[in-house]
Amino acid sequence: MSKSSAAQPEAGRPSPVAERFACLCELERKVLWLSSWTIHNANHLRPSRDGLKVGGHQASSASLATLMTALYFNVLRPQDRVAVKPHASPVFHAIQYLLGRQSRDQLERFRAYGGAQSYPSRTKDGDDVDFSTGSVGLGVAMTTFASLAQDYLRLKGWAPEGLPEGRMVALVGDAELDEGNVYEALFEGWKHDLRNVWWVIDYNRQSLDAVVSDRLFGRFDQMFTNFGWRVVTIKYGKRLEAVFARPGGAALRQWIDDCPNSLYSALVFKGGAAWRKQLEADIGAEPGVAALLADRDDPALAALMTNLGGHDMAAVLEAFHAIEDDRPTCFIAYTIKGLGLPFAGHKDNHAGLMNPDQMAEFQRRNQIPEGAEWDRFAGLDLPEATLRDFLDAVPFAAQGTRRYAAAPVAVPRNFPRPTAPNSNGGTLSTQDGFGRIMTELARGDGALAERIVTTSPDVTVSTNLGGWVNRRGIFDRHPREDVFKEQKVVSAQRWSMSPAGQHIELGIAENNLFILLAALGLSHSLFGTRLLPVGTLYDPFIQRGLDALNYACYQDARFIVVGTPSGITLGPEGGAHQSISTPLIGMAQDGLASFEPAYVDELSAIMAWAFDYMQRDDRGPTGSGTAWLRDAAGGSIYLRLSTRPLAQPPRELSAARAEEVIAGGYWLRPPAPGAELAIVYCGAVAAEALAAHREILDDLPGAGLLAVTSADRLNAGWHAAEQARRSGPAEGSRDNLAAIERLLGPLAPDAALITVIDGHPATLSWLGAVRGHSVQALGVEHFGQSGDLADLYRHYHIDTEAILDACAAACLSRVR
Ligand SMILES: Cc1ncc(C[n+]2csc(CCOP(=O)(O)OP(=O)(O)O)c2C)c(N)n1
Ligand SMILES: [Mg+2]
């Protein structure tokens, strides 16, 4: 529809433009009806078995009905991608239903098991959600990083043929702008010369609890402009604007502009008589105002005063269609929370639901016959055929599914296996090993290295990605030379920037790291081209970006995140930088397989597996073997690494041993059958575990030493095996033992396990439950502090002495 889309139908047969406009207005009504009805049905008509409120947001949905109708049925193109304000999910599903892409059954089961989701979900909804939303602010930022991912592909010439550049659109609740991550994304977007992003702010001036501050919003124009965005304010509807041009109109406009948010909302709720009283009192004496008020009865006055831009189809279309370039644009669309519903404007309406009487009245006003509530065309004033033709021609729906797939990139057999250089005295840390693996990959010219894209929030060099970046360069829309290199300043870092670069350097904002990983990690699905993202950060700061990490996993984005350095093993850096709970985060985070290897050959095996695992997508039935671990479906990977150099074991990792490393653990020193004790370690404390094990052998020659490379996968495998056995005899065969059950099998039934990790001891203490062994669990439970390893390990009881003490205690309690 062109800019003249606002044209009114002509007398006689309407022009095609006018007819499309009329269809949009009718569908807007339908969208409001269906979204309200879907929520009503879930709360009032579906039988409740548990007495819990079902919920859903009728007011928040109403707020976006016009804007989303305009976008989805007219403005958007198939290549555009949208993050929908979470609590407008019913509007999204209603639109998909009208487009024939959502079933009635799903709507009827809104918020029920297997039905349409409360908040749009890429993984759980079947109607082509582009970006999941739910945790406010994250979907907004996602559009920025999706655009950056799109640029990354297009500037490398990797976009699939025939797939045009799309706009990344966020439908933003105004209270979402309180979330700091939105500004982190705004900053980062500016640095990367962001293009093709629209943020459409649903400016209803209400949040969950309250009406938002008046003074705040005046700041937004300026702020977006400062970051190079275009700001388009859609404040008044066409009817209000027409009145402004008449006598008394200027005074009315001024009154609206000066009106505090709370008063405006309260008057919206109270309706026509209240508007009249207030306006008469405030501006009744201004020339022309009395006549202006007298010309309208109360309902007409209320309709005029609520004719804000975001609810005026013509104003909205005009604003959207006026944008033809790719400059990032923020639309501030004035709306009313709950417009058209009985609680419009009420400050407590966030979770408000129409009661059955109110719904009956709403149904009557919408001319929906009883029994025709789910009918796509009931109650509309245009012929069904006209509306069907219109829907069939909606540009956004012109192509089928907008989910793409990309062939996996093979992992080469000769995956880098760095060895400890003699200069290091034969020692190597896992972080150093990671850097060496990446540098070696960078030297090659394989497809895998081509598709790897790295990123880090200002800790690229200190997480050992420097070697990779030196060879692969920094990604930038514009080629830029490294000035230090040009000036012949000696530096180990050569940071040339160009569209060919393969590292995206971020400012220090961990939310941005994880949302960028989410966007890059969905590139195969969003843009049809496979990327293999690897992000690094200091391990403790995973917690800083944790919700964004969860968000990335929830959307099934695929990436490797490297948390390094970690734990108190960081030594002198001190407590603020020493992670304690990250191993538990790694275990508990769905969609993320976590590893903490001690040795670099283990790391190499894990990374080779990880690049394959992150590309898997087999959703077939789960059953036996590694299907327990969802290994066929794939996922993302978290590597918890360390800067502590360790003597590397003199060995060539066999394929079988590599498999054990991937499964989560292996006997570094196997126990004798029936052994009474085993030391179990994870990560950088391998040296202490080895030393303690050597000493204990004098007294307990059969004691074993178990290396845990992934407490997460051992634990997941055990739970999955238990579940499988509970599911039936076929699954419960002996062959279905989990890796950890097999590993602990040779120990005596009453053996003791001494577990040790530089992290929370609960990471390993569950091992005792697998076969009923007793456990002495060593680890870090309190904030770290500065010190060298000898002092710190002693203080936190994870040194050799502490392990031996625990062994002694375990033996004593066996004797007793
Ligand atoms: C991170 C996060 N914190 C809190 C919430 C709970 N919550 C849901 S909606 C909402 C307020 C939303 O207001 P706004 O974005 O203005 O949307 P509106 O309902 O007004 O359209 C809050 C606090 C959430 N979903 N996510
Ligand atoms: Mg709001």
Short mmCIF file of N, CA and C in Angstrom, two decimals, residues 17 68 242 285 528 648 775 781-782:
data_model
loop_
_atom_site.label_atom_id
_atom_site.label_comp_id
_atom_site.label_asym_id
_atom_site.label_seq_id
_atom_site.Cartn_x
_atom_site.Cartn_y
_atom_site.Cartn_z
N VAL A 17 -6.99 0.57 -3.48
CA VAL A 17 -6.30 1.08 -2.29
C VAL A 17 -7.29 1.23 -1.14
N MET A 68 0.07 -4.05 14.95
CA MET A 68 0.42 -5.38 14.43
C MET A 68 -0.42 -5.74 13.21
N ALA A 242 -7.67 16.32 12.29
CA ALA A 242 -8.68 17.12 11.57
C ALA A 242 -9.29 18.14 12.53
N ALA A 285 -12.99 27.88 28.15
CA ALA A 285 -13.12 29.30 27.83
C ALA A 285 -12.35 29.69 26.57
N GLY A 528 19.47 -18.86 6.49
CA GLY A 528 19.82 -19.93 5.55
C GLY A 528 21.30 -20.18 5.39
N GLN A 648 51.02 -32.04 31.17
CA GLN A 648 50.07 -32.79 30.35
C GLN A 648 50.42 -34.28 30.37
N VAL A 775 30.05 -40.00 50.24
CA VAL A 775 30.77 -38.93 49.54
C VAL A 775 31.37 -37.94 50.53
N GLU A 781 32.82 -22.85 48.53
CA GLU A 781 31.46 -22.40 48.86
C GLU A 781 31.39 -20.93 49.23
N HIS A 782 32.54 -20.34 49.46
CA HIS A 782 32.54 -18.93 49.90
C HIS A 782 33.38 -18.10 48.95
#
